[in-house]
Amino acid sequence: MRRQSSAGDSRRRATVTDVARLAGVSTATVSRVLNRNYPVATATRDRVEEAMRELGYVVNAHARALAGVSGRTVGIIVNEVIDPFYAYIARGVEREASAGGRLCLVCCTQGDPQRELAFIELMHERRADAVIVVGGSVADRAYTAELARRARDLDAGGSKLVLCGRPPLGEQALSAAVEYDNEGGAFAITDHLLTQGHERILYLGGPPALSTTRDRLAGHRRALELRGVAHDPALEQLGSFSRAFGRHRMAELLADGPPFTAVFAANDIVAAGAAQALEEAGIRVPQDMSLVGYDDIPVAQELRPRLTTVHVPLEEMGRQAVRLAVPGGDEDDWREPTTGTVRLGTHLVVRDSVAPPPSRARRA
């Protein structure tokens, strides 16, 4: 295949017509190769792609959007990209999207539900194949209703809203969801502490209005109840999911708080902060105080002693979210609508941060 070039050719962008002429096919065939919306013989596809490379053809994304063609992108909306919980899910999304030839766009809300809704709208305007919203949600009827409305709008435009790590909206919202056994993981790790002899267990961290916190607290309380241990509201100290909160609140409780022998940190980052406060106070883990976390991010193995925690399949959640909305391969445009929920398991990871309580409960 030889390209007939001229000074005029070098001054203008190649068009679909140019590609079709060089490849010896119709413009409709070129469009099918570009949009992957109709089977094309491998030899024909190779010839068209070779012509595109030779001509330096670049897809006009704006023209494709106006024509109603998918931008082959996946939008992911997270609270904070540097938080490992979100980062590992985002990596799963990016890898699965990339495997399907899609670009992944990441937006950060900084915990603002209105920014979340605005980003969903932006992804809708850009005709993203899927919009994946990651992390717990706030129980607000107006917000939930607006989210459901936007899910229906996305579906009407051939896209899909996928909720990752939060409760589904239901089939009428025409969305999908990837959940994990959040409550079950909290039950398992609390029960582990109880079987070691701890009854005074401090639950530390997690925004009280967030669905993630509600589920973890529910599992924690259920384990206490089944073991016949009285629930003490003073041992539930909620707040943020940050290391700074874990350190500062733990220091305050060590100075003036109820007695406890173990700490269930709402996530591994909070546990890292709590561990720092314990070390600064001269309290040894696990000899004087047992400590556990949640999520099983790398910091859990970096702490000394290594942290007992709950493993959440974060990267797999991201991959599953993409698969729900845009199955890979050339069959994308033939897929059945998906509105279901995928639920992944969690499991306890026992390391070195738990031991039976000392003979006398420490005042914290």
PDB file of N, CA, C and O in Angstrom, residues 251-323:
ATOM      1  N   ALA A 251      -4.892   9.150  71.450  1.00  0.00           N
ATOM      2  CA  ALA A 251      -4.136   9.847  72.504  1.00  0.00           C
ATOM      3  C   ALA A 251      -5.086  10.440  73.538  1.00  0.00           C
ATOM      4  O   ALA A 251      -4.827  10.382  74.751  1.00  0.00           O
ATOM      5  N   GLU A 252      -6.204  10.996  73.062  1.00  0.00           N
ATOM      6  CA  GLU A 252      -7.194  11.570  73.983  1.00  0.00           C
ATOM      7  C   GLU A 252      -7.802  10.486  74.870  1.00  0.00           C
ATOM      8  O   GLU A 252      -7.983  10.685  76.082  1.00  0.00           O
ATOM      9  N   LEU A 253      -8.120   9.350  74.291  1.00  0.00           N
ATOM     10  CA  LEU A 253      -8.737   8.269  75.050  1.00  0.00           C
ATOM     11  C   LEU A 253      -7.766   7.639  76.038  1.00  0.00           C
ATOM     12  O   LEU A 253      -8.153   7.197  77.123  1.00  0.00           O
ATOM     13  N   LEU A 254      -6.503   7.594  75.666  1.00  0.00           N
ATOM     14  CA  LEU A 254      -5.501   7.075  76.594  1.00  0.00           C
ATOM     15  C   LEU A 254      -5.352   7.992  77.808  1.00  0.00           C
ATOM     16  O   LEU A 254      -5.041   7.530  78.904  1.00  0.00           O
ATOM     17  N   ALA A 255      -5.584   9.273  77.592  1.00  0.00           N
ATOM     18  CA  ALA A 255      -5.486  10.228  78.696  1.00  0.00           C
ATOM     19  C   ALA A 255      -6.729  10.237  79.561  1.00  0.00           C
ATOM     20  O   ALA A 255      -6.653  10.390  80.789  1.00  0.00           O
ATOM     21  N   ASP A 256      -7.900  10.065  78.938  1.00  0.00           N
ATOM     22  CA  ASP A 256      -9.154  10.168  79.698  1.00  0.00           C
ATOM     23  C   ASP A 256     -10.258   9.446  78.935  1.00  0.00           C
ATOM     24  O   ASP A 256     -10.971  10.058  78.131  1.00  0.00           O
ATOM     25  N   GLY A 257     -10.414   8.156  79.166  1.00  0.00           N
ATOM     26  CA  GLY A 257     -11.434   7.405  78.455  1.00  0.00           C
ATOM     27  C   GLY A 257     -11.823   6.156  79.211  1.00  0.00           C
ATOM     28  O   GLY A 257     -11.288   5.869  80.282  1.00  0.00           O
ATOM     29  N   PRO A 258     -12.749   5.375  78.656  1.00  0.00           N
ATOM     30  CA  PRO A 258     -13.206   4.139  79.309  1.00  0.00           C
ATOM     31  C   PRO A 258     -12.136   3.053  79.200  1.00  0.00           C
ATOM     32  O   PRO A 258     -11.249   3.125  78.353  1.00  0.00           O
ATOM     33  N   PRO A 259     -12.203   2.031  80.038  1.00  0.00           N
ATOM     34  CA  PRO A 259     -11.222   0.940  79.964  1.00  0.00           C
ATOM     35  C   PRO A 259     -11.476   0.036  78.759  1.00  0.00           C
ATOM     36  O   PRO A 259     -12.615  -0.257  78.405  1.00  0.00           O
ATOM     37  N   PHE A 260     -10.408  -0.403  78.115  1.00  0.00           N
ATOM     38  CA  PHE A 260     -10.523  -1.364  77.019  1.00  0.00           C
ATOM     39  C   PHE A 260      -9.192  -2.093  76.882  1.00  0.00           C
ATOM     40  O   PHE A 260      -8.141  -1.613  77.328  1.00  0.00           O
ATOM     41  N   THR A 261      -9.237  -3.256  76.242  1.00  0.00           N
ATOM     42  CA  THR A 261      -8.020  -4.070  76.075  1.00  0.00           C
ATOM     43  C   THR A 261      -7.688  -4.298  74.602  1.00  0.00           C
ATOM     44  O   THR A 261      -6.635  -4.875  74.292  1.00  0.00           O
ATOM     45  N   ALA A 262      -8.588  -3.895  73.703  1.00  0.00           N
ATOM     46  CA  ALA A 262      -8.357  -4.092  72.276  1.00  0.00           C
ATOM     47  C   ALA A 262      -8.984  -2.941  71.497  1.00  0.00           C
ATOM     48  O   ALA A 262      -9.958  -2.321  71.955  1.00  0.00           O
ATOM     49  N   VAL A 263      -8.423  -2.673  70.321  1.00  0.00           N
ATOM     50  CA  VAL A 263      -8.915  -1.603  69.451  1.00  0.00           C
ATOM     51  C   VAL A 263      -9.244  -2.192  68.093  1.00  0.00           C
ATOM     52  O   VAL A 263      -8.398  -2.834  67.460  1.00  0.00           O
ATOM     53  N   PHE A 264     -10.466  -1.982  67.640  1.00  0.00           N
ATOM     54  CA  PHE A 264     -10.885  -2.307  66.280  1.00  0.00           C
ATOM     55  C   PHE A 264     -10.917  -0.989  65.515  1.00  0.00           C
ATOM     56  O   PHE A 264     -11.860  -0.223  65.619  1.00  0.00           O
ATOM     57  N   ALA A 265      -9.855  -0.715  64.765  1.00  0.00           N
ATOM     58  CA  ALA A 265      -9.800   0.500  63.961  1.00  0.00           C
ATOM     59  C   ALA A 265     -10.640   0.304  62.702  1.00  0.00           C
ATOM     60  O   ALA A 265     -10.592  -0.760  62.066  1.00  0.00           O
ATOM     61  N   ALA A 266     -11.383   1.343  62.328  1.00  0.00           N
ATOM     62  CA  ALA A 266     -12.334   1.227  61.229  1.00  0.00           C
ATOM     63  C   ALA A 266     -11.674   0.944  59.887  1.00  0.00           C
ATOM     64  O   ALA A 266     -12.310   0.427  58.974  1.00  0.00           O
ATOM     65  N   ASN A 267     -10.393   1.290  59.734  1.00  0.00           N
ATOM     66  CA  ASN A 267      -9.609   0.845  58.579  1.00  0.00           C
ATOM     67  C   ASN A 267      -8.135   0.824  58.962  1.00  0.00           C
ATOM     68  O   ASN A 267      -7.749   1.234  60.063  1.00  0.00           O
ATOM     69  N   ASP A 268      -7.291   0.330  58.067  1.00  0.00           N
ATOM     70  CA  ASP A 268      -5.875   0.167  58.382  1.00  0.00           C
ATOM     71  C   ASP A 268      -5.169   1.509  58.576  1.00  0.00           C
ATOM     72  O   ASP A 268      -4.184   1.591  59.328  1.00  0.00           O
ATOM     73  N   ILE A 269      -5.646   2.549  57.899  1.00  0.00           N
ATOM     74  CA  ILE A 269      -5.039   3.874  58.058  1.00  0.00           C
ATOM     75  C   ILE A 269      -5.287   4.403  59.469  1.00  0.00           C
ATOM     76  O   ILE A 269      -4.383   4.944  60.123  1.00  0.00           O
ATOM     77  N   VAL A 270      -6.521   4.262  59.964  1.00  0.00           N
ATOM     78  CA  VAL A 270      -6.825   4.647  61.340  1.00  0.00           C
ATOM     79  C   VAL A 270      -5.981   3.818  62.310  1.00  0.00           C
ATOM     80  O   VAL A 270      -5.470   4.336  63.310  1.00  0.00           O
ATOM     81  N   ALA A 271      -5.831   2.524  62.017  1.00  0.00           N
ATOM     82  CA  ALA A 271      -5.024   1.652  62.868  1.00  0.00           C
ATOM     83  C   ALA A 271      -3.578   2.133  62.946  1.00  0.00           C
ATOM     84  O   ALA A 271      -2.952   2.076  64.015  1.00  0.00           O
ATOM     85  N   ALA A 272      -3.033   2.614  61.832  1.00  0.00           N
ATOM     86  CA  ALA A 272      -1.661   3.122  61.823  1.00  0.00           C
ATOM     87  C   ALA A 272      -1.527   4.330  62.743  1.00  0.00           C
ATOM     88  O   ALA A 272      -0.541   4.462  63.482  1.00  0.00           O
ATOM     89  N   GLY A 273      -2.524   5.207  62.713  1.00  0.00           N
ATOM     90  CA  GLY A 273      -2.507   6.359  63.617  1.00  0.00           C
ATOM     91  C   GLY A 273      -2.631   5.940  65.070  1.00  0.00           C
ATOM     92  O   GLY A 273      -1.933   6.477  65.945  1.00  0.00           O
ATOM     93  N   ALA A 274      -3.512   4.974  65.331  1.00  0.00           N
ATOM     94  CA  ALA A 274      -3.687   4.483  66.707  1.00  0.00           C
ATOM     95  C   ALA A 274      -2.408   3.825  67.202  1.00  0.00           C
ATOM     96  O   ALA A 274      -2.014   3.999  68.365  1.00  0.00           O
ATOM     97  N   ALA A 275      -1.739   3.076  66.324  1.00  0.00           N
ATOM     98  CA  ALA A 275      -0.490   2.418  66.708  1.00  0.00           C
ATOM     99  C   ALA A 275       0.574   3.438  67.095  1.00  0.00           C
ATOM    100  O   ALA A 275       1.344   3.217  68.045  1.00  0.00           O
ATOM    101  N   GLN A 276       0.596   4.561  66.379  1.00  0.00           N
ATOM    102  CA  GLN A 276       1.565   5.610  66.708  1.00  0.00           C
ATOM    103  C   GLN A 276       1.300   6.183  68.095  1.00  0.00           C
ATOM    104  O   GLN A 276       2.214   6.395  68.886  1.00  0.00           O
ATOM    105  N   ALA A 277       0.017   6.436  68.396  1.00  0.00           N
ATOM    106  CA  ALA A 277      -0.339   6.978  69.708  1.00  0.00           C
ATOM    107  C   ALA A 277      -0.009   5.984  70.819  1.00  0.00           C
ATOM    108  O   ALA A 277       0.473   6.371  71.893  1.00  0.00           O
ATOM    109  N   LEU A 278      -0.249   4.717  70.573  1.00  0.00           N
ATOM    110  CA  LEU A 278       0.069   3.692  71.573  1.00  0.00           C
ATOM    111  C   LEU A 278       1.575   3.634  71.826  1.00  0.00           C
ATOM    112  O   LEU A 278       2.027   3.551  72.969  1.00  0.00           O
ATOM    113  N   GLU A 279       2.348   3.682  70.761  1.00  0.00           N
ATOM    114  CA  GLU A 279       3.804   3.648  70.906  1.00  0.00           C
ATOM    115  C   GLU A 279       4.301   4.855  71.695  1.00  0.00           C
ATOM    116  O   GLU A 279       5.160   4.734  72.574  1.00  0.00           O
ATOM    117  N   GLU A 280       3.755   6.034  71.379  1.00  0.00           N
ATOM    118  CA  GLU A 280       4.163   7.257  72.070  1.00  0.00           C
ATOM    119  C   GLU A 280       3.803   7.213  73.555  1.00  0.00           C
ATOM    120  O   GLU A 280       4.462   7.847  74.385  1.00  0.00           O
ATOM    121  N   ALA A 281       2.754   6.459  73.885  1.00  0.00           N
ATOM    122  CA  ALA A 281       2.341   6.330  75.285  1.00  0.00           C
ATOM    123  C   ALA A 281       3.050   5.183  76.004  1.00  0.00           C
ATOM    124  O   ALA A 281       2.780   4.923  77.175  1.00  0.00           O
ATOM    125  N   GLY A 282       3.932   4.490  75.288  1.00  0.00           N
ATOM    126  CA  GLY A 282       4.651   3.385  75.904  1.00  0.00           C
ATOM    127  C   GLY A 282       3.834   2.124  76.060  1.00  0.00           C
ATOM    128  O   GLY A 282       4.160   1.257  76.890  1.00  0.00           O
ATOM    129  N   ILE A 283       2.765   1.998  75.293  1.00  0.00           N
ATOM    130  CA  ILE A 283       1.891   0.821  75.367  1.00  0.00           C
ATOM    131  C   ILE A 283       2.256  -0.132  74.236  1.00  0.00           C
ATOM    132  O   ILE A 283       2.240   0.241  73.066  1.00  0.00           O
ATOM    133  N   ARG A 284       2.582  -1.375  74.571  1.00  0.00           N
ATOM    134  CA  ARG A 284       3.045  -2.353  73.605  1.00  0.00           C
ATOM    135  C   ARG A 284       1.874  -3.094  72.949  1.00  0.00           C
ATOM    136  O   ARG A 284       0.907  -3.437  73.615  1.00  0.00           O
ATOM    137  N   VAL A 285       2.025  -3.304  71.635  1.00  0.00           N
ATOM    138  CA  VAL A 285       1.065  -4.107  70.865  1.00  0.00           C
ATOM    139  C   VAL A 285       1.790  -5.401  70.486  1.00  0.00           C
ATOM    140  O   VAL A 285       2.888  -5.368  69.921  1.00  0.00           O
ATOM    141  N   PRO A 286       1.228  -6.576  70.818  1.00  0.00           N
ATOM    142  CA  PRO A 286      -0.080  -6.820  71.428  1.00  0.00           C
ATOM    143  C   PRO A 286      -0.008  -7.118  72.929  1.00  0.00           C
ATOM    144  O   PRO A 286      -1.032  -7.463  73.515  1.00  0.00           O
ATOM    145  N   GLN A 287       1.180  -7.005  73.550  1.00  0.00           N
ATOM    146  CA  GLN A 287       1.313  -7.424  74.946  1.00  0.00           C
ATOM    147  C   GLN A 287       0.380  -6.656  75.880  1.00  0.00           C
ATOM    148  O   GLN A 287      -0.235  -7.239  76.775  1.00  0.00           O
ATOM    149  N   ASP A 288       0.297  -5.339  75.669  1.00  0.00           N
ATOM    150  CA  ASP A 288      -0.546  -4.502  76.525  1.00  0.00           C
ATOM    151  C   ASP A 288      -1.896  -4.192  75.884  1.00  0.00           C
ATOM    152  O   ASP A 288      -2.885  -3.962  76.598  1.00  0.00           O
ATOM    153  N   MET A 289      -1.936  -4.121  74.564  1.00  0.00           N
ATOM    154  CA  MET A 289      -3.155  -3.739  73.854  1.00  0.00           C
ATOM    155  C   MET A 289      -3.177  -4.435  72.500  1.00  0.00           C
ATOM    156  O   MET A 289      -2.198  -4.391  71.748  1.00  0.00           O
ATOM    157  N   SER A 290      -4.282  -5.081  72.177  1.00  0.00           N
ATOM    158  CA  SER A 290      -4.433  -5.680  70.847  1.00  0.00           C
ATOM    159  C   SER A 290      -5.009  -4.642  69.892  1.00  0.00           C
ATOM    160  O   SER A 290      -5.781  -3.758  70.297  1.00  0.00           O
ATOM    161  N   LEU A 291      -4.642  -4.765  68.625  1.00  0.00           N
ATOM    162  CA  LEU A 291      -5.047  -3.775  67.618  1.00  0.00           C
ATOM    163  C   LEU A 291      -5.343  -4.487  66.307  1.00  0.00           C
ATOM    164  O   LEU A 291      -4.544  -5.304  65.837  1.00  0.00           O
ATOM    165  N   VAL A 292      -6.499  -4.175  65.699  1.00  0.00           N
ATOM    166  CA  VAL A 292      -6.855  -4.732  64.389  1.00  0.00           C
ATOM    167  C   VAL A 292      -7.364  -3.613  63.503  1.00  0.00           C
ATOM    168  O   VAL A 292      -7.746  -2.539  63.969  1.00  0.00           O
ATOM    169  N   GLY A 293      -7.351  -3.885  62.188  1.00  0.00           N
ATOM    170  CA  GLY A 293      -7.825  -2.891  61.212  1.00  0.00           C
ATOM    171  C   GLY A 293      -8.808  -3.495  60.235  1.00  0.00           C
ATOM    172  O   GLY A 293      -9.455  -4.517  60.519  1.00  0.00           O
ATOM    173  N   TYR A 294      -8.897  -2.874  59.065  1.00  0.00           N
ATOM    174  CA  TYR A 294      -9.840  -3.326  58.032  1.00  0.00           C
ATOM    175  C   TYR A 294      -9.326  -2.822  56.684  1.00  0.00           C
ATOM    176  O   TYR A 294      -8.833  -1.701  56.593  1.00  0.00           O
ATOM    177  N   ASP A 295      -9.425  -3.642  55.649  1.00  0.00           N
ATOM    178  CA  ASP A 295      -9.101  -3.368  54.234  1.00  0.00           C
ATOM    179  C   ASP A 295      -7.917  -4.183  53.741  1.00  0.00           C
ATOM    180  O   ASP A 295      -7.865  -4.569  52.584  1.00  0.00           O
ATOM    181  N   ASP A 296      -6.893  -4.391  54.581  1.00  0.00           N
ATOM    182  CA  ASP A 296      -5.688  -5.129  54.190  1.00  0.00           C
ATOM    183  C   ASP A 296      -4.941  -4.433  53.068  1.00  0.00           C
ATOM    184  O   ASP A 296      -4.588  -5.038  52.056  1.00  0.00           O
ATOM    185  N   ILE A 297      -4.663  -3.151  53.261  1.00  0.00           N
ATOM    186  CA  ILE A 297      -3.809  -2.406  52.343  1.00  0.00           C
ATOM    187  C   ILE A 297      -2.357  -2.596  52.781  1.00  0.00           C
ATOM    188  O   ILE A 297      -2.099  -3.127  53.870  1.00  0.00           O
ATOM    189  N   PRO A 298      -1.360  -2.214  51.989  1.00  0.00           N
ATOM    190  CA  PRO A 298       0.046  -2.507  52.315  1.00  0.00           C
ATOM    191  C   PRO A 298       0.508  -2.074  53.699  1.00  0.00           C
ATOM    192  O   PRO A 298       1.360  -2.734  54.301  1.00  0.00           O
ATOM    193  N   VAL A 299      -0.044  -0.983  54.242  1.00  0.00           N
ATOM    194  CA  VAL A 299       0.402  -0.520  55.551  1.00  0.00           C
ATOM    195  C   VAL A 299       0.184  -1.585  56.624  1.00  0.00           C
ATOM    196  O   VAL A 299       0.905  -1.630  57.631  1.00  0.00           O
ATOM    197  N   ALA A 300      -0.777  -2.489  56.418  1.00  0.00           N
ATOM    198  CA  ALA A 300      -1.060  -3.535  57.406  1.00  0.00           C
ATOM    199  C   ALA A 300       0.147  -4.457  57.591  1.00  0.00           C
ATOM    200  O   ALA A 300       0.396  -4.945  58.699  1.00  0.00           O
ATOM    201  N   GLN A 301       0.903  -4.706  56.529  1.00  0.00           N
ATOM    202  CA  GLN A 301       2.090  -5.548  56.642  1.00  0.00           C
ATOM    203  C   GLN A 301       3.332  -4.737  56.989  1.00  0.00           C
ATOM    204  O   GLN A 301       4.338  -5.306  57.436  1.00  0.00           O
ATOM    205  N   GLU A 302       3.267  -3.426  56.805  1.00  0.00           N
ATOM    206  CA  GLU A 302       4.422  -2.579  57.097  1.00  0.00           C
ATOM    207  C   GLU A 302       4.509  -2.219  58.577  1.00  0.00           C
ATOM    208  O   GLU A 302       5.592  -1.913  59.086  1.00  0.00           O
ATOM    209  N   LEU A 303       3.366  -2.208  59.269  1.00  0.00           N
ATOM    210  CA  LEU A 303       3.384  -1.913  60.702  1.00  0.00           C
ATOM    211  C   LEU A 303       4.131  -3.002  61.462  1.00  0.00           C
ATOM    212  O   LEU A 303       4.196  -4.146  61.032  1.00  0.00           O
ATOM    213  N   ARG A 304       4.698  -2.630  62.590  1.00  0.00           N
ATOM    214  CA  ARG A 304       5.342  -3.594  63.483  1.00  0.00           C
ATOM    215  C   ARG A 304       4.745  -3.466  64.870  1.00  0.00           C
ATOM    216  O   ARG A 304       4.851  -2.400  65.479  1.00  0.00           O
ATOM    217  N   PRO A 305       4.093  -4.508  65.377  1.00  0.00           N
ATOM    218  CA  PRO A 305       3.894  -5.796  64.717  1.00  0.00           C
ATOM    219  C   PRO A 305       2.941  -5.693  63.528  1.00  0.00           C
ATOM    220  O   PRO A 305       2.151  -4.743  63.435  1.00  0.00           O
ATOM    221  N   ARG A 306       3.031  -6.679  62.642  1.00  0.00           N
ATOM    222  CA  ARG A 306       2.144  -6.688  61.481  1.00  0.00           C
ATOM    223  C   ARG A 306       0.685  -6.771  61.935  1.00  0.00           C
ATOM    224  O   ARG A 306       0.349  -7.452  62.891  1.00  0.00           O
ATOM    225  N   LEU A 307      -0.175  -6.074  61.190  1.00  0.00           N
ATOM    226  CA  LEU A 307      -1.552  -5.856  61.633  1.00  0.00           C
ATOM    227  C   LEU A 307      -2.501  -6.973  61.206  1.00  0.00           C
ATOM    228  O   LEU A 307      -2.576  -7.336  60.029  1.00  0.00           O
ATOM    229  N   THR A 308      -3.231  -7.507  62.168  1.00  0.00           N
ATOM    230  CA  THR A 308      -4.361  -8.385  61.861  1.00  0.00           C
ATOM    231  C   THR A 308      -5.483  -7.515  61.316  1.00  0.00           C
ATOM    232  O   THR A 308      -5.805  -6.459  61.876  1.00  0.00           O
ATOM    233  N   THR A 309      -6.095  -7.947  60.214  1.00  0.00           N
ATOM    234  CA  THR A 309      -7.065  -7.083  59.537  1.00  0.00           C
ATOM    235  C   THR A 309      -8.051  -7.921  58.730  1.00  0.00           C
ATOM    236  O   THR A 309      -8.017  -9.152  58.761  1.00  0.00           O
ATOM    237  N   VAL A 310      -8.941  -7.254  57.995  1.00  0.00           N
ATOM    238  CA  VAL A 310      -9.896  -7.911  57.107  1.00  0.00           C
ATOM    239  C   VAL A 310      -9.492  -7.605  55.670  1.00  0.00           C
ATOM    240  O   VAL A 310      -9.314  -6.441  55.306  1.00  0.00           O
ATOM    241  N   HIS A 311      -9.325  -8.641  54.886  1.00  0.00           N
ATOM    242  CA  HIS A 311      -8.949  -8.445  53.479  1.00  0.00           C
ATOM    243  C   HIS A 311     -10.187  -8.133  52.642  1.00  0.00           C
ATOM    244  O   HIS A 311     -11.168  -8.874  52.648  1.00  0.00           O
ATOM    245  N   VAL A 312     -10.122  -7.017  51.916  1.00  0.00           N
ATOM    246  CA  VAL A 312     -11.158  -6.633  50.956  1.00  0.00           C
ATOM    247  C   VAL A 312     -10.536  -6.721  49.564  1.00  0.00           C
ATOM    248  O   VAL A 312      -9.468  -6.151  49.329  1.00  0.00           O
ATOM    249  N   PRO A 313     -11.164  -7.416  48.605  1.00  0.00           N
ATOM    250  CA  PRO A 313     -10.586  -7.572  47.261  1.00  0.00           C
ATOM    251  C   PRO A 313     -10.755  -6.290  46.436  1.00  0.00           C
ATOM    252  O   PRO A 313     -11.534  -6.233  45.480  1.00  0.00           O
ATOM    253  N   LEU A 314      -9.995  -5.270  46.789  1.00  0.00           N
ATOM    254  CA  LEU A 314     -10.202  -3.937  46.222  1.00  0.00           C
ATOM    255  C   LEU A 314     -10.012  -3.908  44.705  1.00  0.00           C
ATOM    256  O   LEU A 314     -10.863  -3.386  43.976  1.00  0.00           O
ATOM    257  N   GLU A 315      -8.890  -4.415  44.223  1.00  0.00           N
ATOM    258  CA  GLU A 315      -8.636  -4.349  42.783  1.00  0.00           C
ATOM    259  C   GLU A 315      -9.658  -5.157  42.000  1.00  0.00           C
ATOM    260  O   GLU A 315     -10.122  -4.733  40.933  1.00  0.00           O
ATOM    261  N   GLU A 316     -10.041  -6.311  42.532  1.00  0.00           N
ATOM    262  CA  GLU A 316     -11.049  -7.131  41.856  1.00  0.00           C
ATOM    263  C   GLU A 316     -12.392  -6.422  41.819  1.00  0.00           C
ATOM    264  O   GLU A 316     -13.158  -6.572  40.853  1.00  0.00           O
ATOM    265  N   MET A 317     -12.705  -5.643  42.847  1.00  0.00           N
ATOM    266  CA  MET A 317     -13.944  -4.861  42.812  1.00  0.00           C
ATOM    267  C   MET A 317     -13.947  -3.911  41.620  1.00  0.00           C
ATOM    268  O   MET A 317     -14.957  -3.764  40.924  1.00  0.00           O
ATOM    269  N   GLY A 318     -12.807  -3.250  41.387  1.00  0.00           N
ATOM    270  CA  GLY A 318     -12.713  -2.344  40.244  1.00  0.00           C
ATOM    271  C   GLY A 318     -12.881  -3.069  38.923  1.00  0.00           C
ATOM    272  O   GLY A 318     -13.581  -2.597  38.020  1.00  0.00           O
ATOM    273  N   ARG A 319     -12.243  -4.220  38.811  1.00  0.00           N
ATOM    274  CA  ARG A 319     -12.374  -4.995  37.575  1.00  0.00           C
ATOM    275  C   ARG A 319     -13.827  -5.431  37.349  1.00  0.00           C
ATOM    276  O   ARG A 319     -14.356  -5.352  36.235  1.00  0.00           O
ATOM    277  N   GLN A 320     -14.464  -5.919  38.403  1.00  0.00           N
ATOM    278  CA  GLN A 320     -15.843  -6.376  38.277  1.00  0.00           C
ATOM    279  C   GLN A 320     -16.783  -5.238  37.897  1.00  0.00           C
ATOM    280  O   GLN A 320     -17.747  -5.441  37.155  1.00  0.00           O
ATOM    281  N   ALA A 321     -16.500  -4.044  38.403  1.00  0.00           N
ATOM    282  CA  ALA A 321     -17.344  -2.900  38.071  1.00  0.00           C
ATOM    283  C   ALA A 321     -17.324  -2.616  36.570  1.00  0.00           C
ATOM    284  O   ALA A 321     -18.367  -2.344  35.961  1.00  0.00           O
ATOM    285  N   VAL A 322     -16.141  -2.710  35.962  1.00  0.00           N
ATOM    286  CA  VAL A 322     -16.048  -2.499  34.512  1.00  0.00           C
ATOM    287  C   VAL A 322     -16.733  -3.631  33.758  1.00  0.00           C
ATOM    288  O   VAL A 322     -17.472  -3.402  32.797  1.00  0.00           O
ATOM    289  N   ARG A 323     -16.519  -4.867  34.216  1.00  0.00           N
ATOM    290  CA  ARG A 323     -17.129  -6.010  33.527  1.00  0.00           C
ATOM    291  C   ARG A 323     -18.647  -5.953  33.555  1.00  0.00           C
ATOM    292  O   ARG A 323     -19.317  -6.380  32.603  1.00  0.00           O
TER     293      ARG A 323
END
